[in-house]
Amino acid sequence: KCSNIVKVQTALGLDNPTPCSWHDGFCRISGRQLFVSPPVNGWILVIGHGLPESADDIDELYHFLMKLGRDLGTVQYFSANRIFNHHAWVRIETGQVYRAYAWAGSTIWNEGEVTAAEKALDLKSFKYGEALSPFPFAVRDCHATNTEKVLRLAAKWSLDPMAVNVENLKASFGIAGDLTDSRSG
């Protein structure tokens, strides 16, 4: 939650920052590149394959988000992999985990109280090591449903990135850049 794009760029430690339009920013996303959007309703979106992925290394994601939270205050992270039904949602408030849940074949992060928005969307979160249903299809369906609802949770917590009307923001420029390896420090 920020309206200062340079502050977000600095917190991310982007190398080779380049001002660009939304279209050019999305076209540049590859490898470790990110696109930092101009402010949208008080939020700046950071999009790209260079972001840490919960299923790859939950500790890296934790340290990355905590650093951003210390630097920026309120930070949210959403991820949904429809192939494997891996999903994650995290909300950091003033450098503290307010709520975090990540699933990658098992619960890899579950911290904070379930929010009213999660309850309203009927999102399911499991405790660490919780024995799952003896009916594997029911469990798989539950995770598929969670994965499909991640962006709806984003909309309830802040804004749905898929609902941003880029046409109205054509004159606004964001920043594309490379995420450095020192991001988790």
Phi, psi and omega in degrees: 000107186193152175242006181252101185296327179292324177298319178292316178303315180295315180299324179285336183069041183293134171268151177052048180294134181226122175298140181200163177285169175305311182301310181296323179298316179292326179291334182277345185293112174197158179054238182260015181279150178231156169243126177255115186284159167293163181301139177229110180050042177085004180238149172244126180270138174240120188230138174154162182288345180285347178292144176300143180251131184303321182290336181278314183199096184295327178294319177299316179298315180303308182295321178299310182291323179294320177297314178298320179298319178294322182281327190243344181097267182261124180226138175233149181224134178225137179214139179213118177252105186287342179286311183260355185061026171284142181206156179205146171216136184219139176227118179253130178237121179046048175078009179236146176287117175275314178203137176212136173213132177218135179236128175215065184089340172200169178287121179250349175201124176213103185219140179088167180283143175301132184276163177300324179295319177297318179296317181298326180272357181058040174286140181256130173235143183248149176287162176301130176069009181296131178293131182270168182306144176289358179255093187301329180293323178296318179294314180299318178297321179300315181288325176296319178295316176303313182302318180292338184263359183303314182290332175292325175293319177303318179297322181286323180282326185204280177204152179274116182298335180281346181264359179293127180274093183297330179301323180286346184246018184304325182281349180273140180248144173251198180226132171255145179191174180262135176280128181280165178285348181272016186296332185269358184288000000 
